[in-house]
Short mmCIF file of C-alpha atoms and ligand atoms in Angstrom, two decimals:
data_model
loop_
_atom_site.label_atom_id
_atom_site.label_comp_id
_atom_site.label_asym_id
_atom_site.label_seq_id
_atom_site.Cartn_x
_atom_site.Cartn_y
_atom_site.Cartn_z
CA UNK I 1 156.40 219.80 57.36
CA UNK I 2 160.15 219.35 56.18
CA UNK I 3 159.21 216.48 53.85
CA UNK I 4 160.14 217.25 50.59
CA UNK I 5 160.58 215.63 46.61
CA UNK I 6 164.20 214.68 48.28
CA UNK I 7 162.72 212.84 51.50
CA UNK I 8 159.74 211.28 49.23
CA UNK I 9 162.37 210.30 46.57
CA UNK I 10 164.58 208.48 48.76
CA UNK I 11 162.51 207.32 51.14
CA UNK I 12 164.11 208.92 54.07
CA UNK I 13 161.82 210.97 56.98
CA UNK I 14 164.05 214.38 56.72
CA UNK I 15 165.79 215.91 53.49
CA UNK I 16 169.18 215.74 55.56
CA UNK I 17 172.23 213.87 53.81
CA UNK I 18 175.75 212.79 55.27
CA UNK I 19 178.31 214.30 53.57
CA UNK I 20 180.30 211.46 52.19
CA UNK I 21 183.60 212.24 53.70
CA UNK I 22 186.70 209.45 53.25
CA UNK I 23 187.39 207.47 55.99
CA UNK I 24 184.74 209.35 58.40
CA UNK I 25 181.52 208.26 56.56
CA UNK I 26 181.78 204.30 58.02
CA UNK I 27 179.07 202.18 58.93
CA UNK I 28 179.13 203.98 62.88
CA UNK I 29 177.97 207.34 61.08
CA UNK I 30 175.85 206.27 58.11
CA UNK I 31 173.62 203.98 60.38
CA UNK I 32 173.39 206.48 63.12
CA UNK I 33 172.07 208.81 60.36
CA UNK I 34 169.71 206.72 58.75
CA UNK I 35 168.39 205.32 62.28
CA UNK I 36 167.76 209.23 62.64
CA UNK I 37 165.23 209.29 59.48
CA UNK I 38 168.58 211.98 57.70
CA UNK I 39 170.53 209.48 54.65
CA UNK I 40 173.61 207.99 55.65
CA UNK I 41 176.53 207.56 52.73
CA UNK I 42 179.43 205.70 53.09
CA UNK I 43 182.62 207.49 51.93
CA UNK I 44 184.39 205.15 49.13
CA UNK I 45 187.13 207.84 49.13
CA UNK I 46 190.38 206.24 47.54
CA UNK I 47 189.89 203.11 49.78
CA UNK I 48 190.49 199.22 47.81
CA UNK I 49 186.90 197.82 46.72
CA UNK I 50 187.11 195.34 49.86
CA UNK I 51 186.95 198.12 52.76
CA UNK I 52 183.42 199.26 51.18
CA UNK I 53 182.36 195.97 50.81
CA UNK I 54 182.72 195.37 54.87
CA UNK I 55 181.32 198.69 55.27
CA UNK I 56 178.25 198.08 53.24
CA UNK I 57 177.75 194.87 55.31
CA UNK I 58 178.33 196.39 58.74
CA UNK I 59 175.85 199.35 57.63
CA UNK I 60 173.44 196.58 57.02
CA UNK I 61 173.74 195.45 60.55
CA UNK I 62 173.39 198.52 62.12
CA UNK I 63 170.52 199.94 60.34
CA UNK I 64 167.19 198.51 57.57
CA UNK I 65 166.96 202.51 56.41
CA UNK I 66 167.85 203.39 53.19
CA UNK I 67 171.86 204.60 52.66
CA UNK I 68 173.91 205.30 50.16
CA UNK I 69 177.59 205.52 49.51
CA UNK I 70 179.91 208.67 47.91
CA UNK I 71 181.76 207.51 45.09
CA UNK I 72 185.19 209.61 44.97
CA UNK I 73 185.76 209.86 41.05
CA UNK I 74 189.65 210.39 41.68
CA UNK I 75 189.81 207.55 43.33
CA UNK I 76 192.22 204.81 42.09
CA UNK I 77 189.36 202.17 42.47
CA UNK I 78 186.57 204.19 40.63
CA UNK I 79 185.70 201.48 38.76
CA UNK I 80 186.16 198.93 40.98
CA UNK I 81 183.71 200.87 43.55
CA UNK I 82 180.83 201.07 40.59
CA UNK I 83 181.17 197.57 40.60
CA UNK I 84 180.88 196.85 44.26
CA UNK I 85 177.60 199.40 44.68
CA UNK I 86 175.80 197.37 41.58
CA UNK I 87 177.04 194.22 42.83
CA UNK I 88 176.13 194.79 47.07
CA UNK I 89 172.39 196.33 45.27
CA UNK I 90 173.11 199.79 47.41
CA UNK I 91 170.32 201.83 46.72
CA UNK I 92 171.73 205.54 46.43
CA UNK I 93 174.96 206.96 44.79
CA UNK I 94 176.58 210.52 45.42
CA UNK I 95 179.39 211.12 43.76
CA UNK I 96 182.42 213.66 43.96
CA UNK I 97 185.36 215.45 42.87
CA UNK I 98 184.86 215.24 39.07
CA UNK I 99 182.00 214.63 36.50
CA UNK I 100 180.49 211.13 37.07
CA UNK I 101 178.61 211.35 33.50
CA UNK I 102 180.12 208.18 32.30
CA UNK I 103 179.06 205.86 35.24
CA UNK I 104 175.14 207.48 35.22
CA UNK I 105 173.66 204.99 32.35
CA UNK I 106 175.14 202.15 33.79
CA UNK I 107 174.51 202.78 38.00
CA UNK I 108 170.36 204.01 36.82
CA UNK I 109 170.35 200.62 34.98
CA UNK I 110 170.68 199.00 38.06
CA UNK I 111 167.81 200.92 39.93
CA UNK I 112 170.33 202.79 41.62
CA UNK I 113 169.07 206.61 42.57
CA UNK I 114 172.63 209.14 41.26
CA UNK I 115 173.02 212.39 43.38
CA UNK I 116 175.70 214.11 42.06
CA UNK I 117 177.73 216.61 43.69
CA UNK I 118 178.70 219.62 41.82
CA UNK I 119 179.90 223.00 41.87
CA UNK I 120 178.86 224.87 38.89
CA UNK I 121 175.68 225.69 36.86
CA UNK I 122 176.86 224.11 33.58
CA UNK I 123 177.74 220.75 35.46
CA UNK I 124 174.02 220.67 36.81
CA UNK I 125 173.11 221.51 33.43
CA UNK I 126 174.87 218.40 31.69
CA UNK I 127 174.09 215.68 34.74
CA UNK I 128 170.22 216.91 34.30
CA UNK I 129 170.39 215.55 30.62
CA UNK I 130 171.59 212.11 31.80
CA UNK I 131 168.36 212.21 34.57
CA UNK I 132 170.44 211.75 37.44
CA UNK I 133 167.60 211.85 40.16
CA UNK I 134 168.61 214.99 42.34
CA UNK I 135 171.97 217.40 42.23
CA UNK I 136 173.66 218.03 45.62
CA UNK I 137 174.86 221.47 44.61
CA UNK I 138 178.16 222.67 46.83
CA UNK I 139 179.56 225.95 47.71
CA UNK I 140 183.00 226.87 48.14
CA UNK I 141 182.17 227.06 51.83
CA UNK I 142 182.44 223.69 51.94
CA UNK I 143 185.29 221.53 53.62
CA UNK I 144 188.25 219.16 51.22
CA UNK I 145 187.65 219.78 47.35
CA UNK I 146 185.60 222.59 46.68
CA UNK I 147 184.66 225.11 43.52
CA UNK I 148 185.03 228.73 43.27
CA UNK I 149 181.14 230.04 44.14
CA UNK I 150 179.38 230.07 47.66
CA UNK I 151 176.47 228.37 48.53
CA UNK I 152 174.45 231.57 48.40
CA UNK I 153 174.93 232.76 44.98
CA UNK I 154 175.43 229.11 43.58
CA UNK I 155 172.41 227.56 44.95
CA UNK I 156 169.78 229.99 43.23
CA UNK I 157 171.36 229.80 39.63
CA UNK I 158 171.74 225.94 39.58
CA UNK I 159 168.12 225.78 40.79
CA UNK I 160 166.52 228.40 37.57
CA UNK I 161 168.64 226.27 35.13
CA UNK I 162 167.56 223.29 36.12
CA UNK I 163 164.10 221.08 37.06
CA UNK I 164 165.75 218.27 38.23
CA UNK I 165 165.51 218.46 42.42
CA UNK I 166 168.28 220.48 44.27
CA UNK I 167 170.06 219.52 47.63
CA UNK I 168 172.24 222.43 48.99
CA UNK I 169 175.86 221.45 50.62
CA UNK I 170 178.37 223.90 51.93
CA UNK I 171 178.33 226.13 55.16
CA UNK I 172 175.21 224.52 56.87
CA UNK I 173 175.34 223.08 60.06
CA UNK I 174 171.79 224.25 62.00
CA UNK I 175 168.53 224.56 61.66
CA UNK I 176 168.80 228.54 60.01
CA UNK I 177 171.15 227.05 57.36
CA UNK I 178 168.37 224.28 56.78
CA UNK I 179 165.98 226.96 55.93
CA UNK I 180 168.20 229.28 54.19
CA UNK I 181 168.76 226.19 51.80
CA UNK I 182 164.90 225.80 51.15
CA UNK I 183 164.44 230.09 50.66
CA UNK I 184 167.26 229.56 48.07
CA UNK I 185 165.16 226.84 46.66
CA UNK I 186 166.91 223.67 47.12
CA UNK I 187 164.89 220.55 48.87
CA UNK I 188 166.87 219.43 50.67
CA UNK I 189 171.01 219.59 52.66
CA UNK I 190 173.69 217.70 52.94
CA UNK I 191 176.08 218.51 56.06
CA UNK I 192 179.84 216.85 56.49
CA UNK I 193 181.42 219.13 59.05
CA UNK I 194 178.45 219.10 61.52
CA UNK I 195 178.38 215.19 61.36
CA UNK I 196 182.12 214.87 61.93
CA UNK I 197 181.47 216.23 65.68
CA UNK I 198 178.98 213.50 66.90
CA UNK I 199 179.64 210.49 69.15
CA UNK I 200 178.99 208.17 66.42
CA UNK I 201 181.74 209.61 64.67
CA UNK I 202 184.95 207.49 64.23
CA UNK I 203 186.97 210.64 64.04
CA UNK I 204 190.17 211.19 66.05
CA UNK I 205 188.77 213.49 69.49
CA UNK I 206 191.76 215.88 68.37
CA UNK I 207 190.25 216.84 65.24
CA UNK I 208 186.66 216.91 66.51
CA UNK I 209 188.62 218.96 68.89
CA UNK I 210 189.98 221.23 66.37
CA UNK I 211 186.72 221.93 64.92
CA UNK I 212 184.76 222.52 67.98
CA UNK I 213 188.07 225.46 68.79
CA UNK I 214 187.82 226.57 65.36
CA UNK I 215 186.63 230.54 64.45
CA UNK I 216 185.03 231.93 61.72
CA UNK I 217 188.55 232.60 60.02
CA UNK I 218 190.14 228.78 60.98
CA UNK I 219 190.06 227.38 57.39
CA UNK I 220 191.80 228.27 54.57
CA UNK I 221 192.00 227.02 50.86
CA UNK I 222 195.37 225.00 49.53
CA UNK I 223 196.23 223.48 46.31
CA UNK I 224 194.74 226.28 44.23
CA UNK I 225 197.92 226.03 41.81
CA UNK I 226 197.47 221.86 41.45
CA UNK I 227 194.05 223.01 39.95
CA UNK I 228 192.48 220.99 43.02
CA UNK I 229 191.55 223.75 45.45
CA UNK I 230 190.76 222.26 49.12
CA UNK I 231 189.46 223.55 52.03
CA UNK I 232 191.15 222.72 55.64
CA UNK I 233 191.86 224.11 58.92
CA UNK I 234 194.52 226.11 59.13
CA UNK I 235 197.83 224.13 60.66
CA UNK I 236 201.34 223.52 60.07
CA UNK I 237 200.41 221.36 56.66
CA UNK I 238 198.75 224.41 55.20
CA UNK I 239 201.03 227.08 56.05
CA UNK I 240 203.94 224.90 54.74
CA UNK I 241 202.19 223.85 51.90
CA UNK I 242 201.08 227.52 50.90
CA UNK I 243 204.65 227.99 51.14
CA UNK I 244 206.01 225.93 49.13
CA UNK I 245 202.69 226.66 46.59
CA UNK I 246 204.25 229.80 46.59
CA UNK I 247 207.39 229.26 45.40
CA UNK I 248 206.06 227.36 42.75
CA UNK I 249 207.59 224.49 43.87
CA UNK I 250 206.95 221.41 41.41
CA UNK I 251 203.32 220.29 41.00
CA UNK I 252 204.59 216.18 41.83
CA UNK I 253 206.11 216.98 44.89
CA UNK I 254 203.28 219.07 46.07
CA UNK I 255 200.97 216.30 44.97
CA UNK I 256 203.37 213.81 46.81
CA UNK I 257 203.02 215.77 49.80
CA UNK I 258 199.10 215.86 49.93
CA UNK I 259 199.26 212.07 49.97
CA UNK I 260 198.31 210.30 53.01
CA UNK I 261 198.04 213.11 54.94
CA UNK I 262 194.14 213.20 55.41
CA UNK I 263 194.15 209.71 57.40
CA UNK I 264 197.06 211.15 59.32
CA UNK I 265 194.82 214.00 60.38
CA UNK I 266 191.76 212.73 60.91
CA UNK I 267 191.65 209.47 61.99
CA UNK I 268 195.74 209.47 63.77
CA UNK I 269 195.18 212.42 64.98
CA UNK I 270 198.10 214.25 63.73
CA UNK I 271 196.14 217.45 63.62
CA UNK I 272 199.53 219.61 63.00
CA UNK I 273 200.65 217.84 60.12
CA UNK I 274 197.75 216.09 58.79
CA UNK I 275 194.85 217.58 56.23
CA UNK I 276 192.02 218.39 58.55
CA UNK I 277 189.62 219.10 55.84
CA UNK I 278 186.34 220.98 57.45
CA UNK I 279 184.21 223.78 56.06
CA UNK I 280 184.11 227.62 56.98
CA UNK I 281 180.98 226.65 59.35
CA UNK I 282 183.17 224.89 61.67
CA UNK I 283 183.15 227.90 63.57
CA UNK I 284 179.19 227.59 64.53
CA UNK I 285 179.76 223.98 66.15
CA UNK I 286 180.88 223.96 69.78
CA UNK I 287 180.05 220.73 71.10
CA UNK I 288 180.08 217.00 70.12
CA UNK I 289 176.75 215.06 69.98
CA UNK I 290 175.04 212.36 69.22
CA UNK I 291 173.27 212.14 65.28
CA UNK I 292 169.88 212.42 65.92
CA UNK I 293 170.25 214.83 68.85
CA UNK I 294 171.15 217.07 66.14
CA UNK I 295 168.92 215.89 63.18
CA UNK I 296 166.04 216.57 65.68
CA UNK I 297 167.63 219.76 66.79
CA UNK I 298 167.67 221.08 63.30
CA UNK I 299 164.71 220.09 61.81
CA UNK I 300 162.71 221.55 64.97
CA UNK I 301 164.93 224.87 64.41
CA UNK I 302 164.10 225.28 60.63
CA UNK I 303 160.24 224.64 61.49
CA UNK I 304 160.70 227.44 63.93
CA UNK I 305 162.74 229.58 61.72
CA UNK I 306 160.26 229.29 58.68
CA UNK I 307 157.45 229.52 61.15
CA UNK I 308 158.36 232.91 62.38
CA UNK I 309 159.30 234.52 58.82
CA UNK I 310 156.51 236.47 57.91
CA UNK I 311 156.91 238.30 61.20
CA UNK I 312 160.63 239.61 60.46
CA UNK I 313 159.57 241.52 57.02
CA UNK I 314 159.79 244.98 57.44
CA UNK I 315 156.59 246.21 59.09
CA UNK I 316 157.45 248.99 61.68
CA UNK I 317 155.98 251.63 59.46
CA UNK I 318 152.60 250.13 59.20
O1 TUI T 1 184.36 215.86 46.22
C1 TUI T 1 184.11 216.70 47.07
N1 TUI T 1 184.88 216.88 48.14
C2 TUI T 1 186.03 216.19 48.38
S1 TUI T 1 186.64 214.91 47.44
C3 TUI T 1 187.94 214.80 48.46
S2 TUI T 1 189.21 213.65 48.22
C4 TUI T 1 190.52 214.61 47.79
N2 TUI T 1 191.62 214.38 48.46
C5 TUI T 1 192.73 215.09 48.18
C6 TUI T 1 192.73 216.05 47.18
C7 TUI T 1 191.60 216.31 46.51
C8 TUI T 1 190.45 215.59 46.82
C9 TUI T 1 187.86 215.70 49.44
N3 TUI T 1 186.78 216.46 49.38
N4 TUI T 1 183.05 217.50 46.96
C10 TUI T 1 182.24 217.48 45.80
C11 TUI T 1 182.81 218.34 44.77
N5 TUI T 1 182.92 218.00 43.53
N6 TUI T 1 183.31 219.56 44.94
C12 TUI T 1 183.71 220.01 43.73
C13 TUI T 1 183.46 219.00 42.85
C14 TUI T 1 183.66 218.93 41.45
C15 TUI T 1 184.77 219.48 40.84
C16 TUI T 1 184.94 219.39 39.47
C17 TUI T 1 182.73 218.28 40.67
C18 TUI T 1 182.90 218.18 39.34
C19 TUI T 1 183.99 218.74 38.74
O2 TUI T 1 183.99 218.59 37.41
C20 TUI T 1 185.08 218.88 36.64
C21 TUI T 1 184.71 218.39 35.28
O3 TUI T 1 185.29 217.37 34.89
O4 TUI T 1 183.79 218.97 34.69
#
């Protein structure tokens, strides 16, 4: 029943997608995703060209299922990393943090499949033109860089101004969210925060630790003056960075002081001083476990959900 154009058109069992979150989306995650029938993406983040390469090869040890891997357009290596997915022949490319428009021509030359993620209607609009093959459409509920519209009202408008096939991103971790995502009319998800609490994880146990503690109200939104908004948990690195945002303290140093800090958190487990990026629905997840626990776990819960619809419409005066 939850096949859809996104399952068909990447040959995957379930429309679910790995977020494709720097330094967390290795070969551990992806493959335990794709073993799952969900798609596993390798984050490219800012790492050097070689690190993806031995990721793409220890994906392809762990798993024959399709993945794909997240191309961070900030990153230092963006070209570099275009190179590496034509060269390795990696079938699917998200992309984030920026417009990919110049790298579409030449990654669909190569027969790969381009997902990218964006936050705005008039993005959608101008990726549709270049065929990219679905749009991963995020709301601001989302964890690390985000837009300005939720998931809710975003989801809906990118989906009437466009034909090309939606996948919905930000605030989903369950099975509701999952069919939420298809009422708004998107095909498919894509989930970051709920994959970060699994065994396969590589994630420091602090900041799965973190997340699993976390309440509706544990995130907040930094760097809105840098003109790169980004969503963490609340900690020390926030609440001294809204500080110093705050007294307008010079954009270089604040950029300076971003740097680095993401591995710190995540991986080192500095969860005080690192950037613990995570989305508003950390709140909702309250226990680690493993990938396709929860891949079966939601799909079963969105059959059940869409199953039982009809029955909560408003019938009590009949
Ligand atoms: O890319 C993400 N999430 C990310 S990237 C990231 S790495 C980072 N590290 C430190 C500071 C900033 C980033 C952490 N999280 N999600 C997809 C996404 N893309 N969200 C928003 C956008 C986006 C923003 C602007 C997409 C396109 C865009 O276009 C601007 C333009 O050029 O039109």
């Amino acid at each position: 029943m939850l096949r859809s154009v996104i399952s068909e058109l990447l040959n995957i069992e379930y429309p679910i997608i790995q977020g494709g979150m720097a330094w967390l989306g290795t070969a551990e995650l992806v493959s335990a995703v794709s073993n799952a029938g969900g798609l596993g993406v390798i984050g490219a983040g800012s790492a050097p060209p070689s690190w993806l390469v031995e990721q793409i090869n220890s994906t392809r040890a762990l798993t024959s299922k399709p993945f794909g891997v997240n191309i961070m357009l900030m990153s230092p290596f963006v070209d570099e990393v275009v190179e590496v997915v034509i060269q390795e022949e990696v079938p699917i490319v998200t992309t984030g943090g920026g417009n990919p428009g110049i790298y579409v021509a030449r990654l669909k030359q190569a027969g790969i499949k381009v997902m990218p993620v964006v936050a705005s209607v008039a993005l959608a609009k101008r990726l549709e033109r270049l065929k990219v093959d679905a749009i991963i459409v995020e709301g601001m509920e989302s964890g690390g860089h985000i837009g300005e519209t939720t998931t809710m009202a975003l989801i809906p408008q990118v989906v009437d101004n466009v034909a090309t096939p939606v996948v919905a991103a930000g605030g989903i971790a369950d099975g509701r969210g999952l069919a939420a995502a298809l009422a708004l009319g998107a095909r498919g998800i894509q989930m970051g925060t709920r994959f970060v609490c699994t065994t396969e994880c590589i994630a420091h146990p602090k900041f799965k630790q973190k997340i699993l503690g976390a309440s509706d109200h544990a995130t907040m939104v930094t760097g809105q003056f840098l003109g790169h908004p980004l969503r963490c948990l609340r900690n020390k690195m926030t609440h001294e960075f809204l500080m110093r945002e705050q007294a307008a303290d010079s954009k270089e140093e604040l950029e300076q002081m971003g740097l680095g800090k993401f591995y710190a958190g995540v991986i080192e487990g500095d969860v005080e001083s690192g950037s613990l990026m995570a989305g508003q629905i950390a709140g909702l997840i309250r226990e680690i476990k493993p990938v396709k626990m929860i891949i079966e776990e939601i799909v079963a819960e969105a059959e059940a959900v869409i199953t039982k619809l009809p029955s909560y419409s408003c019938r009590e005066s009949e």
